[in-house]
Structure formats: C-alpha cells, structure tokens
Short mmCIF file of C-alpha atoms in Angstrom, two decimals:
data_model
loop_
_atom_site.label_atom_id
_atom_site.label_comp_id
_atom_site.label_asym_id
_atom_site.label_seq_id
_atom_site.Cartn_x
_atom_site.Cartn_y
_atom_site.Cartn_z
CA ARG A 293 -14.72 38.83 34.16
CA GLN A 294 -13.91 42.51 33.66
CA GLY A 295 -13.87 44.79 36.68
CA ILE A 296 -12.57 44.52 40.23
CA GLY A 297 -13.75 41.53 42.24
CA GLU A 298 -17.15 39.91 42.06
CA PRO A 299 -20.20 42.09 41.30
CA SER A 300 -21.63 43.50 44.53
CA VAL A 301 -24.12 46.03 45.82
CA TYR A 302 -21.19 48.29 46.66
CA HIS A 303 -20.35 48.68 42.97
CA ALA A 304 -23.90 49.92 42.38
CA VAL A 305 -23.71 52.20 45.41
CA VAL A 306 -20.53 53.95 44.19
CA VAL A 307 -22.01 54.54 40.71
CA ILE A 308 -25.15 56.15 42.13
CA PHE A 309 -23.25 58.18 44.71
CA LEU A 310 -20.83 59.75 42.21
CA GLU A 311 -23.52 60.56 39.63
CA PHE A 312 -25.79 62.39 42.04
CA PHE A 313 -22.93 63.93 44.00
CA ALA A 314 -21.89 65.65 40.76
CA TRP A 315 -25.40 67.03 40.25
CA GLY A 316 -25.75 67.97 43.93
CA LEU A 317 -22.72 70.24 43.66
CA LEU A 318 -24.62 72.27 41.06
CA THR A 319 -27.66 73.02 43.26
CA THR A 320 -26.72 76.64 44.01
CA PRO A 321 -25.25 77.52 40.56
CA MET A 322 -28.30 75.92 38.93
CA LEU A 323 -30.71 78.29 40.73
CA THR A 324 -28.69 81.30 39.58
CA VAL A 325 -28.32 80.16 35.97
CA LEU A 326 -32.00 79.18 35.77
CA HIS A 327 -33.14 82.60 36.91
CA GLN A 328 -30.66 84.47 34.68
CA THR A 329 -31.66 82.44 31.63
CA PHE A 330 -35.42 82.62 32.25
CA PRO A 331 -36.08 85.78 34.30
CA GLN A 332 -39.79 85.60 33.45
CA HIS A 333 -41.91 82.62 34.56
CA THR A 334 -38.94 80.78 36.03
CA PHE A 335 -41.02 78.13 37.81
CA LEU A 336 -42.96 77.44 34.60
CA MET A 337 -39.83 77.09 32.44
CA ASN A 338 -38.18 74.91 35.07
CA GLY A 339 -41.21 72.64 34.96
CA LEU A 340 -41.19 72.43 31.17
CA ILE A 341 -37.46 71.58 31.00
CA HIS A 342 -37.80 68.77 33.52
CA GLY A 343 -41.08 67.76 31.87
CA VAL A 344 -39.45 67.08 28.50
CA LYS A 345 -36.63 65.18 30.21
CA GLY A 346 -39.08 63.02 32.14
CA LEU A 347 -41.24 62.19 29.13
CA LEU A 348 -38.19 61.10 27.14
CA SER A 349 -37.12 58.94 30.08
CA PHE A 350 -40.54 57.31 30.08
CA LEU A 351 -40.28 56.54 26.37
CA SER A 352 -36.79 55.01 26.58
CA ALA A 353 -36.88 53.14 29.91
CA PRO A 354 -38.48 49.87 28.67
CA LEU A 355 -36.07 49.56 25.75
CA ILE A 356 -32.98 50.14 27.89
CA GLY A 357 -34.28 47.73 30.54
CA ALA A 358 -34.97 45.01 27.95
CA LEU A 359 -31.60 45.52 26.24
CA SER A 360 -29.79 45.23 29.59
CA ASP A 361 -31.60 41.90 30.17
CA VAL A 362 -30.05 40.61 26.93
CA TRP A 363 -26.63 42.26 26.68
CA GLY A 364 -25.73 42.89 30.30
CA ARG A 365 -25.85 45.78 32.75
CA LYS A 366 -22.34 47.25 32.56
CA SER A 367 -22.54 48.74 29.06
CA PHE A 368 -25.89 50.36 29.83
CA LEU A 369 -24.65 51.75 33.13
CA LEU A 370 -21.87 53.41 31.16
CA LEU A 371 -24.32 54.75 28.58
CA THR A 372 -26.85 56.14 31.07
CA VAL A 373 -24.28 57.79 33.36
CA PHE A 374 -22.38 59.35 30.43
CA PHE A 375 -25.42 60.97 28.83
CA THR A 376 -27.03 61.95 32.15
CA CYS A 377 -23.86 63.86 33.12
CA ALA A 378 -23.14 65.24 29.64
CA PRO A 379 -24.94 68.61 30.27
CA ILE A 380 -22.77 69.50 33.32
CA PRO A 381 -19.86 71.24 31.50
CA LEU A 382 -22.31 73.20 29.34
CA MET A 383 -23.57 75.20 32.34
CA LYS A 384 -20.71 77.70 31.96
CA ILE A 385 -20.18 77.27 28.21
CA SER A 386 -23.74 78.01 27.07
CA PRO A 387 -26.76 78.05 29.44
CA TRP A 388 -29.20 77.64 26.56
CA TRP A 389 -27.39 74.53 25.33
CA TYR A 390 -27.17 73.36 28.94
CA PHE A 391 -30.94 73.36 29.41
CA ALA A 392 -31.50 71.94 25.92
CA VAL A 393 -29.14 69.00 26.57
CA ILE A 394 -30.70 68.43 30.01
CA SER A 395 -34.05 67.97 28.27
CA MET A 396 -32.64 65.61 25.64
CA SER A 397 -30.60 63.62 28.19
CA GLY A 398 -33.88 62.19 29.42
CA VAL A 399 -33.51 59.49 26.76
CA PHE A 400 -30.79 57.92 28.92
CA ALA A 401 -31.82 59.20 32.38
CA VAL A 402 -32.75 55.73 33.63
CA THR A 403 -29.69 54.84 35.71
CA PHE A 404 -31.85 53.70 38.61
CA SER A 405 -33.62 50.98 36.60
CA VAL A 406 -30.31 49.50 35.42
CA ILE A 407 -28.86 49.75 38.94
CA PHE A 408 -31.87 48.00 40.49
CA ALA A 409 -31.62 45.24 37.84
CA TYR A 410 -27.87 44.97 38.63
CA VAL A 411 -28.66 44.54 42.33
CA ALA A 412 -31.37 41.98 41.57
CA ASP A 413 -28.85 39.90 39.59
CA ILE A 414 -26.54 39.50 42.58
CA THR A 415 -28.83 39.33 45.61
CA GLN A 416 -31.15 36.72 47.03
CA GLU A 417 -34.84 37.43 47.33
CA HIS A 418 -34.75 38.06 51.09
CA GLU A 419 -31.82 40.48 50.71
CA ARG A 420 -33.32 42.78 48.10
CA SER A 421 -35.32 45.16 50.25
CA THR A 422 -32.19 45.92 52.28
CA ALA A 423 -30.09 46.27 49.11
CA TYR A 424 -32.59 48.60 47.46
CA GLY A 425 -32.79 50.62 50.64
CA LEU A 426 -28.99 50.95 50.62
CA VAL A 427 -29.02 52.18 47.00
CA SER A 428 -31.78 54.70 47.72
CA ALA A 429 -30.02 55.81 50.90
CA THR A 430 -26.84 56.34 48.89
CA PHE A 431 -28.77 58.63 46.58
CA ALA A 432 -29.82 60.60 49.65
CA ALA A 433 -26.27 60.52 51.02
CA SER A 434 -24.90 62.03 47.81
CA LEU A 435 -27.19 64.99 48.40
CA VAL A 436 -26.25 65.42 52.06
CA THR A 437 -22.90 67.13 51.59
CA SER A 438 -22.69 68.04 47.90
CA PRO A 439 -25.10 71.04 47.89
CA ALA A 440 -23.36 72.51 50.95
CA ILE A 441 -19.94 71.98 49.36
CA GLY A 442 -21.19 73.48 46.11
CA ALA A 443 -22.70 76.50 47.89
CA TYR A 444 -19.46 77.15 49.81
CA LEU A 445 -17.21 76.80 46.76
CA SER A 446 -19.55 78.94 44.67
CA GLN A 447 -19.47 81.74 47.24
CA ALA A 448 -15.70 81.52 47.84
CA TYR A 449 -14.34 80.78 44.37
CA GLY A 450 -17.20 81.26 41.90
CA ASP A 451 -19.51 78.99 39.94
CA THR A 452 -16.86 78.01 37.38
CA LEU A 453 -14.87 75.97 39.91
CA VAL A 454 -18.04 74.17 41.00
CA VAL A 455 -18.87 73.22 37.40
CA VAL A 456 -15.30 71.98 36.81
CA LEU A 457 -15.41 69.91 40.01
CA ALA A 458 -18.80 68.42 39.10
CA SER A 459 -17.49 67.52 35.63
CA GLY A 460 -14.48 65.83 37.25
CA VAL A 461 -16.71 63.76 39.55
CA ALA A 462 -18.81 62.70 36.55
CA LEU A 463 -15.67 61.60 34.68
CA LEU A 464 -14.57 59.67 37.78
CA ASP A 465 -17.90 57.84 37.76
CA ILE A 466 -17.50 56.91 34.09
CA GLY A 467 -13.94 55.69 34.74
CA PHE A 468 -15.13 53.64 37.72
CA ILE A 469 -17.75 51.88 35.56
CA LEU A 470 -15.21 51.18 32.81
CA LEU A 471 -12.46 49.84 35.06
CA ALA A 472 -13.98 48.62 38.32
CA VAL A 473 -17.60 47.51 37.75
CA PRO A 474 -17.92 43.81 36.80
CA GLU A 475 -20.83 42.50 34.74
CA SER A 476 -23.62 41.14 36.96
CA LEU A 477 -25.76 39.28 34.40
CA PRO A 478 -24.65 35.62 34.34
CA GLU A 479 -23.07 34.44 31.09
CA GLU A 480 -25.71 31.76 30.52
CA MET A 481 -28.43 34.42 30.49
CA ARG A 482 -26.79 36.35 27.67
CA PRO A 483 -27.04 35.39 24.00
CA VAL A 484 -24.03 34.06 22.12
CA SER A 485 -24.05 36.97 19.68
CA TRP A 486 -25.09 40.60 19.80
CA GLY A 487 -27.61 39.91 17.08
CA ALA A 488 -30.26 38.71 19.51
CA PRO A 489 -33.60 40.21 18.56
CA ILE A 490 -35.47 42.68 20.72
CA SER A 491 -39.15 42.83 19.87
CA TRP A 492 -40.94 46.12 19.33
CA GLU A 493 -43.24 45.21 22.20
CA GLN A 494 -40.30 45.23 24.61
CA ALA A 495 -39.20 48.67 23.39
CA ASP A 496 -42.65 50.25 23.27
CA PRO A 497 -43.42 52.03 26.58
CA PHE A 498 -47.13 52.00 25.85
CA ALA A 499 -46.98 48.24 25.31
CA SER A 500 -45.51 48.04 28.80
CA LEU A 501 -48.45 50.02 30.12
CA ARG A 502 -50.87 47.73 28.28
CA LYS A 503 -49.07 44.74 29.78
CA VAL A 504 -49.49 46.29 33.21
CA GLY A 505 -53.24 45.98 32.91
CA GLN A 506 -53.07 42.21 32.37
CA ASP A 507 -51.75 41.54 35.86
CA SER A 508 -53.89 42.88 38.68
CA THR A 509 -51.05 43.26 41.18
CA VAL A 510 -48.72 44.99 38.72
CA LEU A 511 -51.55 47.34 37.82
CA LEU A 512 -52.14 48.27 41.46
CA ILE A 513 -48.41 48.77 42.08
CA CYS A 514 -47.98 50.95 38.99
CA ILE A 515 -50.99 53.12 39.88
CA THR A 516 -49.57 53.48 43.39
CA VAL A 517 -46.18 54.51 41.98
CA PHE A 518 -47.76 56.99 39.55
CA LEU A 519 -50.01 58.74 42.08
CA SER A 520 -47.32 58.92 44.76
CA TYR A 521 -44.35 59.87 42.57
CA LEU A 522 -46.19 62.50 40.51
CA PRO A 523 -46.14 65.07 43.35
CA GLU A 524 -42.67 63.94 44.47
CA ALA A 525 -41.23 64.61 41.00
CA GLY A 526 -42.85 68.04 40.87
CA GLN A 527 -41.65 68.83 44.38
CA TYR A 528 -38.08 67.76 43.67
CA SER A 529 -37.86 69.96 40.56
CA SER A 530 -39.04 73.16 42.23
CA PHE A 531 -38.65 72.84 45.99
CA PHE A 532 -35.22 74.45 46.30
CA LEU A 533 -36.46 77.43 44.30
CA TYR A 534 -39.56 77.52 46.51
CA LEU A 535 -37.50 77.55 49.73
CA ARG A 536 -35.24 80.26 48.37
CA GLN A 537 -37.92 82.59 47.02
CA VAL A 538 -41.19 82.04 48.84
CA ILE A 539 -40.00 81.01 52.30
CA GLY A 540 -36.90 83.22 52.21
CA PHE A 541 -34.14 80.65 52.85
CA SER A 542 -30.59 81.72 51.99
CA SER A 543 -28.48 79.46 49.77
CA GLU A 544 -26.56 78.27 52.86
CA THR A 545 -29.81 77.42 54.66
CA VAL A 546 -31.07 75.51 51.61
CA ALA A 547 -27.84 73.48 51.60
CA ALA A 548 -28.18 72.80 55.35
CA PHE A 549 -31.81 71.77 54.86
CA ILE A 550 -30.82 69.28 52.15
CA GLY A 551 -28.08 67.91 54.40
CA VAL A 552 -30.32 67.36 57.43
CA VAL A 553 -33.15 65.78 55.42
CA GLY A 554 -30.60 63.65 53.58
CA ILE A 555 -29.09 62.28 56.80
CA LEU A 556 -32.55 61.47 58.15
CA SER A 557 -33.44 59.80 54.82
CA ILE A 558 -30.33 57.61 55.04
CA LEU A 559 -31.35 56.46 58.51
CA ALA A 560 -34.92 55.85 57.31
CA GLN A 561 -33.89 53.82 54.25
CA THR A 562 -31.32 51.68 56.03
CA VAL A 563 -32.12 51.18 59.72
CA VAL A 564 -35.84 51.99 59.81
CA LEU A 565 -36.70 50.29 56.48
CA GLY A 566 -35.08 47.02 57.53
CA ILE A 567 -36.88 47.03 60.89
CA LEU A 568 -40.25 47.83 59.30
CA MET A 569 -39.92 45.18 56.57
CA ARG A 570 -39.22 42.51 59.19
CA SER A 571 -41.82 43.64 61.71
CA ILE A 572 -44.86 44.83 59.73
CA GLY A 573 -44.20 43.42 56.25
CA ASN A 574 -43.69 44.78 52.75
CA LYS A 575 -47.17 46.12 52.10
CA ASN A 576 -47.60 47.85 55.47
CA THR A 577 -44.20 49.51 55.03
CA ILE A 578 -45.42 50.98 51.73
CA LEU A 579 -48.63 52.21 53.37
CA LEU A 580 -46.71 53.80 56.23
CA GLY A 581 -44.39 55.60 53.80
CA LEU A 582 -47.37 56.95 51.86
CA GLY A 583 -48.95 58.19 55.09
CA PHE A 584 -45.80 60.15 55.94
CA GLN A 585 -45.75 61.58 52.40
CA ILE A 586 -49.32 62.89 52.74
CA LEU A 587 -48.42 64.57 56.02
CA GLN A 588 -45.26 66.25 54.70
CA LEU A 589 -46.94 67.53 51.51
CA ALA A 590 -49.84 69.02 53.47
CA TRP A 591 -47.35 70.64 55.84
CA TYR A 592 -45.38 72.10 52.93
CA GLY A 593 -48.61 73.39 51.40
CA PHE A 594 -49.86 75.25 54.47
CA GLY A 595 -46.49 76.10 56.01
CA SER A 596 -45.32 79.70 55.75
CA GLN A 597 -42.64 79.79 58.45
CA PRO A 598 -39.10 78.36 58.18
CA TRP A 599 -39.55 76.09 61.22
CA MET A 600 -42.52 74.46 59.48
CA MET A 601 -40.30 73.56 56.52
CA TRP A 602 -37.75 71.95 58.84
CA ALA A 603 -40.44 69.92 60.62
CA ALA A 604 -41.99 68.81 57.33
CA GLY A 605 -38.52 67.88 56.06
CA ALA A 606 -38.11 65.43 58.94
CA VAL A 607 -41.42 63.80 57.96
CA ALA A 608 -40.31 63.76 54.31
CA ALA A 609 -37.29 61.68 55.30
CA MET A 610 -39.59 58.95 56.63
CA SER A 611 -41.63 58.99 53.42
CA SER A 612 -38.49 57.99 51.49
CA ILE A 613 -38.99 54.33 52.50
CA THR A 614 -41.84 53.92 50.01
CA PHE A 615 -39.99 53.39 46.73
CA PRO A 616 -37.37 50.84 47.91
CA ALA A 617 -40.21 48.88 49.53
CA ILE A 618 -42.17 48.91 46.25
CA SER A 619 -39.07 47.94 44.25
CA ALA A 620 -38.45 45.00 46.58
CA MET A 621 -42.06 43.83 46.21
CA VAL A 622 -41.81 43.93 42.41
CA SER A 623 -38.37 42.35 42.22
CA ARG A 624 -38.98 39.37 44.46
CA ASN A 625 -41.84 38.24 42.23
CA ALA A 626 -40.21 38.67 38.81
CA ASP A 627 -38.21 36.07 36.88
CA PRO A 628 -34.41 36.54 36.96
CA ASP A 629 -34.34 37.31 33.23
CA GLN A 630 -37.15 39.85 33.64
CA GLN A 631 -35.61 42.08 36.30
CA GLY A 632 -34.56 44.76 33.79
CA VAL A 633 -37.99 44.77 32.17
CA VAL A 634 -40.01 45.10 35.37
CA GLN A 635 -37.67 47.65 36.92
CA GLY A 636 -37.68 49.47 33.58
CA MET A 637 -41.47 49.49 33.69
CA ILE A 638 -41.53 51.02 37.18
CA THR A 639 -38.83 53.49 36.19
CA GLY A 640 -40.86 54.27 33.08
CA ILE A 641 -43.83 55.17 35.27
CA ARG A 642 -41.52 57.36 37.34
CA GLY A 643 -40.16 58.85 34.12
CA LEU A 644 -43.69 59.74 33.08
CA CYS A 645 -44.13 61.40 36.47
CA ASN A 646 -40.80 63.20 36.02
CA GLY A 647 -42.36 64.70 32.91
CA LEU A 648 -45.84 65.48 34.17
CA GLY A 649 -45.00 66.39 37.79
CA PRO A 650 -42.64 69.35 37.20
CA ALA A 651 -44.79 70.70 34.37
CA LEU A 652 -47.89 70.42 36.56
CA TYR A 653 -46.20 72.10 39.54
CA GLY A 654 -44.84 74.88 37.33
CA PHE A 655 -48.28 75.45 35.84
CA VAL A 656 -50.00 75.54 39.27
CA PHE A 657 -47.38 77.99 40.60
CA TYR A 658 -48.04 80.09 37.49
CA LEU A 659 -51.82 79.99 38.03
CA PHE A 660 -51.41 81.15 41.62
CA HIS A 661 -48.95 83.88 40.60
CA VAL A 662 -46.04 82.44 42.61
CA GLU A 663 -43.07 83.91 40.74
CA LEU A 664 -39.40 84.58 41.33
CA ASN A 665 -38.32 88.08 42.22
CA GLU A 666 -34.74 89.21 41.81
CA MET A 667 -32.36 86.75 43.45
CA ALA A 668 -30.46 89.60 45.05
CA GLU A 669 -33.55 90.71 46.92
CA VAL A 670 -33.76 87.40 48.70
CA GLU A 671 -30.09 87.54 49.66
CA THR A 672 -30.44 90.99 51.21
CA LEU A 673 -33.87 90.68 52.77
CA GLY A 674 -33.38 87.09 53.98
CA LYS A 675 -36.05 85.80 56.28
CA ALA A 676 -37.60 89.23 56.62
CA SER A 677 -38.94 88.86 53.09
CA LYS A 678 -42.15 86.90 53.35
CA SER A 679 -44.02 88.46 50.47
CA ASN A 680 -42.14 87.06 47.51
CA MET A 681 -45.19 86.63 45.34
CA ALA A 682 -45.96 88.73 42.34
CA ASN A 683 -49.61 89.84 42.40
CA PRO A 684 -50.40 88.04 45.67
CA THR A 685 -53.93 86.74 46.03
CA ASP A 686 -56.06 85.82 49.01
CA GLU A 687 -55.49 82.14 48.21
CA SER A 688 -51.73 82.54 48.20
CA SER A 689 -51.69 84.14 51.63
CA ILE A 690 -53.71 81.23 53.07
CA ILE A 691 -52.00 78.49 51.04
CA PRO A 692 -48.39 79.45 50.27
CA GLY A 693 -47.76 76.26 48.30
CA PRO A 694 -50.88 75.21 46.32
CA PRO A 695 -49.13 72.44 44.31
CA PHE A 696 -48.13 70.66 47.51
CA LEU A 697 -51.76 70.36 48.60
CA PHE A 698 -52.62 68.92 45.20
CA GLY A 699 -49.81 66.45 45.76
CA ALA A 700 -51.19 65.44 49.16
CA CYS A 701 -54.55 64.61 47.53
CA SER A 702 -52.77 62.54 44.86
CA VAL A 703 -50.84 60.53 47.48
CA LEU A 704 -54.06 59.97 49.43
CA LEU A 705 -55.50 58.31 46.32
CA SER A 706 -52.28 56.29 46.02
CA LEU A 707 -52.69 55.10 49.61
CA LEU A 708 -56.25 53.95 48.89
CA VAL A 709 -55.05 51.99 45.83
CA ALA A 710 -52.15 50.44 47.75
CA LEU A 711 -54.59 49.02 50.29
CA PHE A 712 -55.74 46.55 47.61
CA ILE A 713 -52.26 45.17 46.78
CA PRO A 714 -52.52 41.44 47.76
CA GLU A 715 -49.40 40.94 49.86
CA HIS A 716 -50.44 37.50 51.10
CA ASN A 717 -50.74 36.12 47.57
CA LEU A 718 -47.26 37.42 46.86
CA ALA A 719 -45.85 35.71 49.94
CA LEU A 720 -47.60 32.38 49.25
CA ARG A 721 -46.32 32.18 45.69
CA SER A 722 -42.76 33.24 46.37
CA GLY A 723 -41.66 29.67 47.13
CA SER A 724 -42.96 28.27 43.85
CA HIS A 725 -41.46 31.25 42.03
CA LYS A 726 -38.01 30.44 43.42
CA LYS A 727 -38.28 26.84 42.19
CA HIS A 728 -39.34 28.06 38.78
CA SER A 729 -36.58 30.62 38.48
CA ASN A 730 -33.85 28.27 39.71
CA GLY A 731 -34.82 25.73 37.12
CA ALA A 732 -34.35 28.15 34.25
CA GLN A 733 -30.81 27.60 32.98
CA THR A 734 -31.14 29.29 29.60
CA HIS A 735 -32.27 32.71 28.61
CA SER A 736 -34.39 33.42 25.60
CA PRO A 737 -34.35 37.11 24.72
CA GLN A 738 -37.78 36.80 23.17
CA ALA A 739 -39.25 35.53 26.42
CA GLY A 740 -38.71 38.91 27.98
CA GLY A 741 -41.06 40.50 25.50
CA ALA A 742 -43.31 37.73 25.88
CA GLU A 743 -46.01 38.72 24.00
CA GLY A 744 -47.99 40.39 26.78
CA LYS A 745 -50.15 37.29 27.36
CA GLU A 746 -48.48 36.22 30.61
CA PRO A 747 -48.21 38.43 33.65
CA LEU A 748 -44.76 39.77 34.48
CA LEU A 749 -45.23 38.99 38.15
CA GLU A 750 -46.48 35.65 39.34
CA ASP A 751 -48.86 37.07 41.86
CA SER A 752 -52.28 37.44 40.25
CA SER A 753 -55.17 36.41 42.38
CA VAL A 754 -57.46 34.21 40.31
#
C-alpha cells in the first residue's frame, strides 16, 4: 500500500487544511486584484466568476465521484487539489488569466466529495458524523489564521510574497497526497484493470438529479441542501467584500472576523455537533443548524453596525453543523461502493448552488445599487464611512444587505422541507443495511450506475 501508515481521517484532514489554507492566505490580495481588474460592477463580476466555477463543478461532480468508486480515491484527490490550486500563481502573473482559470477550475473543484468518500471508506457507520464534523471543522480551521497571516504579510511585504507562499502551500499539499496519503478503497472493490466501464448515466449530472426523484428521502435531503446552501454559497463569495465596503471593516478587522468565526465554527463542528447528534439525533441537529442559519442571514440583512456583524458571525458558527449532519445521514444509508456517487450527488447540488448563489447575490446587489467605491476610501475613512453605496435608495438604507434577507427566506423553505425527512425509517433500516453491505465482497462498477431503478439510499418509506 502506497503512502504512510493505514488510511485515516487525519490524512483527509491534512489535505483539506492545506488546500484551503493556501486560498485563505489570498483573501486580502484577492479583494484588491478583483477591484483593480473589474472596477465597475465588482460584485456582479465576482458573482459571475464564481457562478461559472460552480456550474462546472455541478457538471463534473457525479463523474469524478463515480470514477473514484471504481479506481480509488488517491488519484482523484491529486487531480482535484492540483487543478483547484492551479490559478494561485496566476494572480501576480496575469489577473485576467487568474480569473479565467478560476472559472475553468470548477471542473475539478470537488475535493470535498472525494474526501467524504475517503472518510466513508475507513470509518464505521456510528463514527461518520464525528469524522465529517472533523473534516468540516478543519476547513474552518484553515480559515482561522490564514487570512490574518495573509493580511499581515501583504501589508508588510507586499502581495507577491503572499502569492508565492500560497503557491508553496499548494505544492506541499500535492506532495503530501503523492507521498503520504494511502489509498482508502479496498482492493476487492476495485476492478482488475483500468478498462472498467463507466456508464453515461453515472457521469450525467442531470441523470443524478433524475435519480434523486426516485427516492423520497434523497429527494428531501437534496432539496434541503439546495435551498440552504444557495444563500450560503452567495454569501461566501461576496461577504468579505460586503464587510469591507458596506460595513466599513478594515482588512485587519475582516481577517480578525474570519478568525473568530472560524474558531467558533471549529467548536461547533467538533464538540457541539457530537453532543447534539447523541442527544437530539441526526434530523433534529439538521433542523437546529438551519434555524441558526435563518437567524444569522436575517441579522446580516438588517444589520448596519459592526457589532451586529460580530453577533451574527457567532450565530453563523452554530449554523455550520448542518452540512456534516446531512453528509452523515446520507453516508450511513448508502452502500460502501456507492459512497462516491452519493457524496458526489450532494456535492453536485452544492456545486449548482456555487454557480447560482454568487451570480444571484451579485445580481441582487446590482439591482439595489450596492457597489464598490475606491478601496482607498475605505482604508482612510474606516468605520466612519457608512454610506458606501452608489445611488443609495430608501430600501438600501433600511435593508443594507438585501441578498441576505432573500437567503433567510430560502433557508426557511429548506427548514420546512427538512421537517419531512423520515429519520425513524433511516434508523430502523440501518441494521439491515449493515448486513447487506457486509455481505458484498465484490464490486461491480456497473452497479454504481445502476440504472436509476433502485434508490441510492435504502430508506424509502413505502
């Protein structure tokens, strides 16, 4: 077995940490380069760039998930991390190429689906919620210190050093996968040759969506993911710009904000998530996370003072428990040879949101005339500058962040849908599922595609 030691959750954690640490370093330089490259309609262009990336991720996620079920996780971890980090050096070489490659890198921007399948290969059913929480918390941890480090280095030594450092961290991640990460997919589940067929149905993202509709529980989960992650994706793409321009945060304050929310998210996704899963169950944990998300989005939408952003950020940390809880619910009811497919399906839904969310947020900001002014003005005026809107309207003075209120309504619908997810059926069938999965000693690559006639999760209520 290639790699160091037996495959473990810690291998997955290091891969995720290094990838997003590299991108976190670029938070401050990214805001500057984005504004310099697109001085007009910056929010709109930011949304379109992330929109193209997200749509490409949606289109490719099922294929990469299905291929990793057949050929193993390690090679696809290497592929996704390499292409996701490929745009980093281009930030200083050519900003136009940088944003173009960011858009195109969406084809391989599905590291999370491969990582979650990797974790599912090596953990027992009862361990997965904790393992997924650890992976998600690591993502948050990578963003705790890296933006602050990037902001400090950018101010002291310039953006070039930050880009070089981020490129070095990305190369370290690639080297770690090559040398240290062992393959997690058992040998008996992989075909003898690399000529194993992958059906078009497995690679077609819209076939995955059609398959979703044939299983009532999967359908409810996917609708929940779509409605809750759509505003989260839009928020993530534009929120740092929003804090900097509309609220008047300095780059140092933005970095501190990310750090504090990140630390709280780590606590939420490790300590709090484990306690909630044991005490109130999988479904109620999801509902609680959605409730916190509604509260924080509404607070962001109406908040106009810096202290309101800090308070809403604390609530946002608690809302981060939702996705690991959903991933655990999906994973514990999927066959071992289907983990990549089902996680790829969920990641595909998130990829679709990563396309639609930023574009939607950018368009709503544009409709309400929320635009960037000169970056220098914010640095000099600081918190005294509260009127950072071009052509301010009555609506914008009452509702500083209109897209966030739209997001709160979307998550409210998600909460209503999640109420109908049949947790008890899932729990009752988990024992029979374990017997079924343990009895499967061989892996047929065509079974993964399985002709959309059988549900992916064994949880349908009849």
